[in-house]
């Protein structure tokens, strides 16, 4: 009886250790956050593009959105929020990655990258201004929460699919998958069902809690 | 209906419906979705993209066409991938929508069912009350049901049964009353007949003696006149006892099923001149009005009624109208005159013996009692249907179903 108890405790221990190791291995590397000219910028983004839960989506031809949400709190409890967005779409015909990135400065950075390696390099070198630091006081370290969410398709692709499905169900006799979806707004029960069920959801999210030393003013 | 049974039934229905719904949705609807975004389909589409590209390189002249097809395939593939990514949401919403609709329908159905069960419970309670009232001897029971479903029909049956029982009770009471009067009449007739016979014999003897006493003198003439007068009075008493006897010894009717129409026509023709101040008229019936009756006895009833009308009309004269109808299991023969009607004071005891408004010597008031006794013996009744200053209407009721009869000619 006593021997059995030890065995169970040992098995639990092994299981917990394995899970902890897996979690540690799964955690992506944290990005770098620094303050430049009263703006909090994120750079050296974690190499999530090559992760198995992300990479297959990059190759589908759909627009994968990487959404950065950043919240900073200073020592006095003042808060500031912001974010940025990166869209990646693999153009299947030309076999290039079309990317665009936008921070709180509103500037859109567009690139056409011919390979996945180039994409990884571009991602690594990306430097996005994400939070204006004006509301934050200078004293003490700031706690910065960075959340990177991956959304597998864009809003226009979502709308296109909703309309296409509504047309396919309501007017199946048309029978041409190449026919353009209708342009009019979606109405009715079926449309409401489609509109509320086909919607963009986070595929996966990564969170990092970072500490930043503010610049002296 | 028991509330527990109702709730159990509703819950059972809900459980069965939910089971059917989930079986259908999970096994069939979900399978169609899987079929639509099957990996083989998406795999083939992916390979066709590569094919289009290779074809465009090998056949540059048609490259725009291949590109067009490539874009269409890519769009379709993208949509299917989005559907696959949204699969959980779509199926969840679809299930929630259908389940909500289903639950709504079931709730509505269950509510209607429960309300109906409650109403039926109330109606059954009313029926129970009516039956209790009937069992307690109540007459003219009213349930108050207007609908014609099963409960409504049972309620109508209870009401009809109460009416039949009430009528039978009235008939029984009348028969008992009349039987008592018959016994009294029989005894009176018996008591009167013997001394009357003796007195009549004595007076006859007196008249003979007075007739053979020698030369006629005034005293002798007076004796003869008195004897004649006494004999007339005794004759009247004799007729009185005959009437008592007729009432007391009323025979049972011999019932024959036959049409009342021809019988009435014959009566009107035969008795057309029987009353100098009466004109008899028959309203031709719309069809055959069969009844089981004893023609001699019913004729006696009609004569009694005509006698009454003739006496009531007097020298003014008038018309007696006969008509026939059928309603609610009865054949009705109505006898209507245009006389002064029946006095209100006598209506409540109109059919009791000795109930009369006539002067002494014009009748003893046994005619209507005797007539009603005849109709009651037929299984029917005689009633005063209407009476006013413009006339009286008597209604003879014959049951349409009377099994112990002989078929008439």
XYZ file of C-alpha atoms in Angstrom:
626
model
C 0.000 0.000 0.000
C 2.803 2.323 0.968
C 4.777 1.311 -2.138
C 1.779 2.039 -4.340
C 1.470 5.569 -2.916
C 5.091 6.291 -3.709
C 4.642 5.035 -7.225
C 1.654 7.335 -7.811
C 3.568 10.310 -6.391
C 6.522 9.513 -8.636
C 4.308 9.281 -11.726
C 2.702 12.621 -10.888
C 6.108 14.150 -10.486
C 7.273 12.851 -13.864
C 4.103 14.095 -15.530
C 4.358 17.579 -14.028
C 8.015 17.822 -14.985
C 7.243 16.849 -18.560
C 4.457 19.416 -18.767
C 6.666 22.155 -17.319
C 9.418 21.353 -19.804
C 6.959 21.437 -22.676
C 5.582 24.774 -21.506
C 9.053 26.223 -21.160
C 9.970 24.975 -24.616
C 6.710 26.345 -26.062
C 7.153 29.857 -24.661
C 8.470 32.121 -27.458
C 11.221 34.518 -26.855
C 10.122 37.930 -25.592
C 10.390 40.941 -27.934
C 12.470 43.947 -27.146
C 10.688 47.071 -25.921
C 12.398 50.427 -25.748
C 11.470 54.034 -25.449
C 12.459 56.374 -28.229
C 11.290 59.946 -28.506
C 8.353 59.533 -26.159
C 7.178 56.449 -27.970
C 7.345 52.878 -26.834
C 8.617 50.762 -29.719
C 8.610 46.999 -30.100
C 11.409 45.328 -32.000
C 13.139 42.022 -32.257
C 9.787 40.311 -32.386
C 9.659 36.725 -31.251
C 10.236 34.280 -34.105
C 6.704 32.977 -33.979
C 6.412 32.734 -37.766
C 8.181 29.428 -37.840
C 6.186 27.857 -35.056
C 4.084 24.853 -36.077
C 0.820 26.507 -35.000
C 1.555 29.554 -37.152
C 3.550 28.642 -40.218
C 0.890 26.512 -41.997
C -1.486 29.480 -41.930
C 1.090 31.703 -43.577
C 1.148 29.448 -46.617
C -2.614 29.231 -47.227
C -2.913 32.360 -49.318
C -5.144 33.996 -46.715
C -4.059 37.170 -44.979
C -2.631 36.358 -41.555
C -2.783 39.274 -39.175
C -0.370 39.661 -36.294
C -1.947 41.993 -33.841
C 0.170 43.680 -31.227
C -1.602 45.044 -28.150
C 0.563 46.832 -25.675
C -0.362 48.306 -22.302
C 2.132 50.191 -20.157
C 1.777 51.174 -16.510
C 4.203 53.462 -14.772
C 5.177 53.395 -11.099
C 2.401 55.849 -10.223
C -0.219 53.659 -11.808
C -0.705 55.764 -14.938
C -1.680 53.739 -17.947
C -1.115 54.019 -21.671
C -2.327 51.710 -24.394
C -1.516 51.185 -28.015
C -0.640 48.616 -30.589
C 0.317 47.745 -34.088
C -0.626 45.394 -36.867
C 1.277 43.230 -39.323
C -0.451 41.563 -42.282
C 1.243 38.714 -44.089
C -0.207 37.153 -47.217
C 1.505 34.579 -49.340
C 0.789 35.250 -53.006
C 0.437 31.751 -54.351
C 0.899 32.617 -58.035
C 4.012 34.704 -57.665
C 5.193 32.771 -54.588
C 6.072 35.891 -52.654
C 5.057 37.114 -49.216
C 3.246 40.421 -49.305
C 3.635 42.092 -45.955
C 2.502 45.344 -44.447
C 3.087 46.708 -40.988
C 1.551 49.683 -39.238
C 2.241 51.233 -35.823
C 0.671 54.110 -33.947
C 2.494 56.555 -36.179
C 0.118 55.534 -38.998
C 2.940 54.833 -41.420
C 2.456 51.654 -43.444
C 5.543 49.650 -44.231
C 4.985 47.415 -47.263
C 7.301 44.769 -48.634
C 7.278 41.908 -51.076
C 9.488 39.113 -49.836
C 10.446 36.252 -52.138
C 11.074 33.596 -49.477
C 10.181 32.511 -46.022
C 13.725 33.184 -44.814
C 13.471 36.757 -46.046
C 10.162 37.004 -44.244
C 11.766 35.801 -41.030
C 14.536 38.337 -41.422
C 12.089 41.152 -42.122
C 10.042 40.143 -39.085
C 13.102 40.071 -36.909
C 14.146 43.542 -38.022
C 10.726 45.069 -37.654
C 10.558 48.041 -35.360
C 7.054 49.274 -34.606
C 6.051 52.260 -32.496
C 3.146 50.976 -30.423
C 2.410 53.272 -27.421
C 2.743 56.988 -26.916
C 4.290 57.569 -23.509
C 2.839 61.018 -22.883
C 0.387 59.856 -20.189
C 3.119 58.078 -18.278
C 5.320 59.666 -15.663
C 9.008 59.319 -15.910
C 9.847 57.969 -12.489
C 10.307 54.274 -11.711
C 10.236 51.291 -14.025
C 7.273 50.737 -16.253
C 5.476 47.469 -16.533
C 4.663 46.696 -20.110
C 2.269 43.961 -21.165
C 2.752 42.877 -24.761
C 0.230 40.594 -26.371
C 0.769 39.193 -29.837
C -2.352 37.627 -31.350
C -2.504 35.802 -34.631
C -5.694 36.042 -36.661
C -5.871 33.676 -39.619
C -7.830 35.785 -42.144
C -8.712 39.396 -42.843
C -12.023 41.223 -42.577
C -12.490 41.445 -46.333
C -11.859 37.708 -46.669
C -14.369 37.135 -43.882
C -17.036 39.226 -45.657
C -16.311 37.530 -48.957
C -16.780 34.094 -47.402
C -19.992 35.073 -45.631
C -21.550 36.310 -48.851
C -20.281 33.397 -50.873
C -21.739 30.898 -48.377
C -25.038 32.755 -48.178
C -25.259 32.716 -51.983
C -24.290 29.051 -52.141
C -27.053 28.082 -49.689
C -29.777 30.377 -50.969
C -29.058 30.128 -54.697
C -27.304 26.823 -55.202
C -28.657 26.487 -58.748
C -26.145 29.054 -59.893
C -23.562 26.373 -59.268
C -20.483 28.387 -60.183
C -17.937 28.611 -57.476
C -16.173 31.266 -59.501
C -19.194 33.548 -59.518
C -18.603 36.713 -57.529
C -20.485 36.911 -54.251
C -23.371 39.346 -54.099
C -22.617 42.875 -53.110
C -25.753 43.704 -51.120
C -25.682 43.565 -47.329
C -26.511 40.289 -45.580
C -30.018 40.120 -44.121
C -32.307 37.422 -42.789
C -31.888 34.578 -40.338
C -29.344 32.625 -42.345
C -27.315 35.742 -42.990
C -27.371 36.609 -39.307
C -26.227 33.098 -38.515
C -23.358 33.362 -40.994
C -22.424 36.876 -39.949
C -22.157 35.897 -36.311
C -20.487 32.546 -36.803
C -17.914 33.289 -39.535
C -15.797 35.835 -37.821
C -12.158 36.457 -37.126
C -10.899 34.877 -33.983
C -7.468 34.625 -32.501
C -5.673 31.543 -33.611
C -3.152 31.851 -30.844
C -1.906 34.567 -28.483
C 1.362 35.142 -26.726
C 1.730 37.373 -23.715
C 4.871 38.931 -22.279
C 5.237 41.014 -19.163
C 8.248 43.268 -19.519
C 9.851 45.958 -17.431
C 11.157 49.093 -19.099
C 13.260 51.780 -17.536
C 11.877 55.138 -18.655
C 14.062 57.772 -20.219
C 14.920 60.711 -18.102
C 12.981 63.862 -18.994
C -56.008 15.000 -15.595
C -53.380 14.642 -12.918
C -50.803 17.451 -12.951
C -48.030 14.979 -12.244
C -48.978 12.916 -15.276
C -49.108 16.067 -17.418
C -45.655 17.206 -16.304
C -44.207 13.744 -16.791
C -45.669 13.612 -20.291
C -44.256 17.042 -21.158
C -40.808 16.161 -19.822
C -40.870 12.875 -21.706
C -41.777 14.705 -24.916
C -38.972 17.213 -24.388
C -36.433 14.472 -23.756
C -37.545 12.497 -26.811
C -37.476 15.618 -28.984
C -33.998 16.592 -27.759
C -32.724 13.076 -28.441
C -34.139 13.131 -31.967
C -32.708 16.585 -32.562
C -29.189 15.740 -31.409
C -29.172 12.435 -33.252
C -30.228 14.157 -36.445
C -27.985 17.157 -36.077
C -24.862 15.293 -34.979
C -25.163 12.389 -37.334
C -26.515 14.059 -40.451
C -26.112 17.828 -40.476
C -22.554 17.658 -39.107
C -21.630 15.047 -41.690
C -22.649 17.354 -44.551
C -20.404 20.062 -43.188
C -17.498 17.640 -42.982
C -18.197 16.572 -46.531
C -18.072 20.192 -47.736
C -14.626 20.916 -46.292
C -13.205 17.440 -46.591
C -9.360 17.330 -46.672
C -9.509 15.551 -50.017
C -11.403 18.470 -51.512
C -8.964 21.057 -50.202
C -6.011 18.847 -51.160
C -7.247 18.551 -54.732
C -7.781 22.280 -54.943
C -4.244 22.908 -53.716
C -2.823 20.541 -56.335
C -4.900 22.177 -59.038
C -3.264 25.493 -58.128
C 0.148 24.006 -58.839
C -1.208 22.545 -62.059
C -2.494 25.917 -63.221
C 0.878 27.464 -62.598
C 2.710 24.719 -64.469
C 0.244 24.990 -67.349
C 0.779 28.726 -67.570
C 4.527 28.272 -67.764
C 4.224 25.582 -70.418
C 1.599 27.429 -72.437
C 2.320 31.161 -72.111
C -0.253 31.990 -74.791
C -3.042 30.946 -72.424
C -1.373 32.167 -69.268
C -4.119 34.798 -68.529
C -6.780 32.086 -68.666
C -4.812 29.850 -66.316
C -4.267 32.788 -64.025
C -7.971 33.511 -63.990
C -8.736 29.919 -63.088
C -5.968 29.945 -60.528
C -7.442 33.009 -58.829
C -10.930 31.466 -58.753
C -9.576 28.237 -57.262
C -7.522 30.134 -54.746
C -10.553 32.163 -53.698
C -12.599 29.007 -53.243
C -9.829 27.337 -51.303
C -9.529 30.375 -49.068
C -13.240 30.355 -48.371
C -13.199 26.669 -47.524
C -10.299 27.240 -45.154
C -12.170 30.059 -43.460
C -15.184 27.800 -43.115
C -13.011 25.093 -41.611
C -11.522 27.611 -39.187
C -15.030 28.786 -38.248
C -16.454 25.290 -38.070
C -16.914 25.293 -34.284
C -18.701 28.636 -34.324
C -20.961 27.761 -37.270
C -22.022 24.421 -35.827
C -22.491 25.933 -32.379
C -24.689 28.768 -33.681
C -26.649 26.440 -35.896
C -27.302 24.102 -32.994
C -28.219 26.946 -30.666
C -30.603 28.420 -33.235
C -32.302 25.115 -33.979
C -32.397 24.144 -30.343
C -33.934 27.494 -29.428
C -36.524 27.139 -32.143
C -37.204 23.591 -31.105
C -37.452 24.522 -27.440
C -39.781 27.395 -28.315
C -42.090 25.146 -30.274
C -42.048 22.513 -27.560
C -42.641 25.072 -24.838
C -45.542 26.545 -26.757
C -46.954 23.071 -27.417
C -46.485 22.055 -23.801
C -48.140 25.234 -22.580
C -51.112 24.693 -24.835
C -51.251 21.078 -23.716
C -51.115 22.053 -20.039
C -53.763 24.748 -20.450
C -56.014 22.330 -22.264
C -55.443 19.683 -19.609
C -56.330 22.216 -16.929
C -59.472 23.262 -18.755
C -60.479 19.650 -19.208
C -59.920 19.107 -15.511
C -62.282 21.990 -14.767
C -64.853 20.680 -17.201
C -64.608 17.179 -15.781
C -65.122 18.601 -12.307
C -68.268 20.306 -13.596
C -69.437 17.001 -15.053
C -68.751 15.318 -11.740
C -70.827 17.959 -9.963
C -73.666 17.543 -12.418
C -73.604 13.767 -11.964
C -73.637 14.198 -8.197
C -76.615 16.533 -8.527
C -78.343 13.988 -10.729
C -77.598 11.194 -8.278
C -79.015 13.321 -5.454
C -82.312 13.495 -7.294
C -81.874 16.858 -8.929
C -83.972 17.573 -11.985
C -83.299 19.911 -14.878
C -79.530 19.686 -14.283
C -77.496 22.280 -16.236
C -73.799 21.620 -16.844
C -73.209 24.752 -18.894
C -71.132 23.097 -21.624
C -71.403 24.639 -25.071
C -68.674 22.794 -26.946
C -69.545 19.676 -28.868
C -66.491 17.564 -28.092
C -66.556 14.396 -26.010
C -67.046 16.161 -22.679
C -69.655 18.448 -24.220
C -71.560 15.450 -25.527
C -71.417 13.728 -22.150
C -72.714 16.943 -20.553
C -75.579 17.044 -23.064
C -76.374 13.433 -22.216
C -76.461 14.230 -18.496
C -78.770 17.178 -19.105
C -81.019 15.097 -21.356
C -81.063 12.300 -18.774
C -82.065 14.763 -16.066
C -84.894 16.033 -18.263
C -86.112 12.488 -18.950
C -85.942 11.646 -15.258
C -87.853 14.813 -14.416
C -90.512 14.000 -16.973
C -90.802 10.422 -15.730
C -91.126 11.636 -12.182
C -93.901 13.988 -13.170
C -95.625 11.214 -15.076
C -95.283 8.851 -12.146
C -96.658 11.436 -9.750
C -99.582 12.088 -12.078
C -100.262 8.401 -12.472
C -100.171 7.896 -8.716
C -102.478 10.842 -8.270
C -104.836 9.623 -10.939
C -104.778 6.113 -9.535
C -105.857 7.489 -6.198
C -108.655 9.413 -7.860
C -109.642 6.352 -9.822
C -109.923 4.334 -6.647
C -111.982 7.079 -5.046
C -114.253 7.240 -8.084
C -114.665 3.495 -8.093
C -115.674 3.493 -4.466
C -118.032 6.441 -4.933
C -119.661 4.807 -7.925
C -120.055 1.566 -6.043
C -121.532 3.307 -3.035
C -123.934 5.338 -5.164
C -124.988 2.618 -7.561
C -126.674 0.328 -5.039
C -129.007 2.846 -3.393
C -129.724 4.463 -6.729
C -130.810 1.140 -8.169
C -133.020 0.486 -5.197
C -134.499 3.992 -5.328
C -135.156 3.697 -9.014
C -136.998 0.426 -8.526
C -139.051 1.917 -5.744
C -140.002 4.948 -7.809
C -140.939 2.795 -10.776
C -143.195 0.848 -8.513
C -144.701 4.102 -7.180
C -145.414 5.276 -10.715
C -147.122 2.022 -11.559
C -149.245 2.189 -8.463
C -150.126 5.814 -9.172
C -151.067 4.940 -12.751
C -153.489 2.239 -11.703
C -155.083 4.028 -8.736
C -158.459 4.875 -10.455
C -159.684 8.186 -11.750
C -157.014 10.742 -12.149
C -156.977 13.315 -9.415
C -154.716 16.155 -8.711
C -152.864 14.344 -5.938
C -152.286 11.402 -8.187
C -151.028 13.627 -10.984
C -148.687 15.348 -8.584
C -147.416 11.988 -7.389
C -146.678 10.969 -10.970
C -144.884 14.241 -11.741
C -142.749 13.940 -8.670
C -141.933 10.377 -9.528
C -140.862 11.431 -13.043
C -138.729 14.188 -11.668
C -137.119 11.875 -9.167
C -136.438 9.371 -11.891
C -134.765 12.086 -14.037
C -132.524 13.034 -11.152
C -131.709 9.428 -10.521
C -130.900 8.993 -14.224
C -128.515 11.903 -13.934
C -126.923 10.260 -10.935
C -126.695 7.094 -13.004
C -124.809 8.928 -15.738
C -122.588 10.341 -13.041
C -121.728 6.894 -11.798
C -121.131 5.769 -15.392
C -118.624 8.575 -15.778
C -116.979 7.542 -12.523
C -116.911 3.975 -13.748
C -115.406 4.968 -17.075
C -112.701 6.928 -15.285
C -112.078 4.229 -12.704
C -112.000 1.358 -15.149
C -110.024 2.947 -17.923
C -108.552 0.035 -19.858
C -104.921 -0.283 -20.936
C -104.383 1.006 -24.485
C -103.757 -1.446 -27.307
C -100.872 0.187 -29.103
C -100.433 0.036 -32.864
C -97.688 1.766 -34.760
C -99.313 3.781 -37.499
C -99.334 7.164 -39.116
C -101.220 9.809 -37.182
C -101.894 11.850 -40.347
C -104.517 9.601 -41.940
C -106.035 8.941 -38.523
C -106.492 12.665 -37.954
C -107.881 13.208 -41.448
C -110.464 10.500 -40.815
C -111.336 12.022 -37.442
C -111.853 15.489 -38.909
C -114.027 14.098 -41.665
C -116.106 11.895 -39.362
C -116.638 14.499 -36.668
C -117.018 17.477 -38.995
C -120.656 17.951 -38.031
C -120.525 16.583 -34.485
C -120.431 20.038 -32.885
C -122.716 22.618 -34.385
C -120.545 25.540 -33.227
C -117.175 24.041 -34.232
C -115.363 23.861 -37.546
C -112.585 21.218 -37.588
C -109.498 21.901 -39.670
C -106.424 19.778 -40.296
C -103.067 21.258 -41.210
C -101.641 18.697 -43.677
C -98.450 17.213 -42.203
C -95.214 17.494 -44.177
C -94.592 13.766 -44.019
C -95.424 10.629 -42.156
C -95.782 11.094 -38.387
C -95.680 7.598 -36.999
C -96.679 6.891 -33.413
C -97.760 3.926 -31.353
C -101.312 4.584 -30.181
C -104.732 3.140 -29.522
C -107.014 4.859 -32.078
C -110.190 4.447 -29.997
C -108.643 5.979 -26.917
C -106.950 8.820 -28.755
C -110.226 9.527 -30.513
C -111.828 9.760 -27.066
C -109.165 12.303 -26.066
C -109.829 14.371 -29.189
C -113.562 14.262 -28.545
C -112.998 15.442 -24.981
C -110.881 18.339 -26.196
C -113.432 19.265 -28.851
C -116.198 19.054 -26.231
C -114.275 21.480 -24.056
C -113.691 23.845 -26.991
C -117.376 23.700 -27.983
C -118.461 24.516 -24.441
C -115.912 27.318 -24.130
C -116.856 28.877 -27.471
C -120.614 28.643 -26.870
C -122.886 30.271 -29.407
C -120.032 32.351 -30.867
C -118.571 29.250 -32.412
C -115.035 28.814 -33.665
C -112.426 26.579 -35.219
C -110.385 23.709 -33.837
C -107.164 23.154 -35.746
C -105.177 19.913 -35.689
C -101.527 19.794 -36.644
C -98.679 17.288 -36.415
C -94.959 17.623 -35.883
C -91.956 15.597 -34.723
C -89.241 16.885 -32.391
C -86.685 15.492 -29.922
C -87.933 11.914 -30.106
C -91.597 12.858 -29.827
C -94.501 13.001 -32.215
C -96.655 15.988 -31.278
C -100.305 16.370 -32.089
C -101.512 19.879 -31.384
C -105.142 20.770 -30.904
C -105.709 24.514 -31.024
C -108.963 26.417 -30.711
C -109.709 30.115 -30.990
C -111.752 30.279 -27.834
C -111.206 32.350 -24.679
C -108.384 30.102 -23.434
C -107.975 28.385 -20.094
C -108.538 30.483 -17.025
C -105.261 31.226 -15.288
C -106.607 30.164 -11.924
C -107.259 26.616 -13.025
C -104.141 26.020 -15.131
C -101.979 24.577 -12.312
C -104.517 21.805 -11.610
C -106.061 21.587 -15.041
C -105.475 17.872 -15.403
C -106.640 16.919 -11.932
C -110.059 15.293 -11.587
C -112.953 17.628 -10.780
C -111.002 20.637 -11.899
C -113.569 22.576 -13.873
C -115.004 26.036 -14.285
C -118.278 24.804 -15.640
C -121.574 25.234 -13.943
C -123.102 22.354 -11.985
C -124.596 19.825 -14.366
C -122.320 20.688 -17.301
C -119.625 18.216 -16.393
C -117.548 17.014 -13.487
C -114.071 17.899 -14.756
C -113.016 14.359 -15.405
C -112.461 14.716 -19.171
C -108.962 16.216 -19.141
C -107.856 13.963 -16.267
C -109.058 10.953 -18.193
C -107.430 12.231 -21.388
C -104.067 12.748 -19.713
C -104.324 9.298 -18.134
C -104.790 7.873 -21.640
C -101.735 9.692 -22.964
C -99.622 8.702 -19.956
C -100.640 5.096 -20.562
C -99.322 5.575 -24.097
C -95.937 6.501 -22.660
C -96.582 10.093 -23.699
C -98.255 13.066 -22.102
C -100.907 15.708 -22.537
C -100.015 19.283 -21.803
C -101.364 22.731 -22.204
C -98.904 24.176 -24.703
C -100.339 27.690 -24.772
C -103.307 29.642 -23.527
C -104.370 33.224 -24.054
C -107.389 35.278 -24.888
C -107.029 34.113 -28.458
C -107.335 30.442 -27.714
C -105.791 27.399 -26.121
C -103.367 24.863 -27.546
C -103.216 21.336 -26.159
C -100.322 19.118 -27.136
C -100.539 15.331 -27.255
C -97.080 13.775 -27.032
C -96.383 10.288 -28.347
C -92.941 8.694 -27.961
C -91.373 7.812 -31.299
C -89.632 4.794 -29.799
C -92.063 2.442 -28.191
C -90.930 -1.160 -28.493
C -93.994 -2.998 -27.126
C -96.290 -2.327 -30.044
C -97.918 -4.096 -32.890
C -97.498 -2.874 -36.403
C -100.701 -1.146 -37.461
C -102.401 -1.323 -40.824
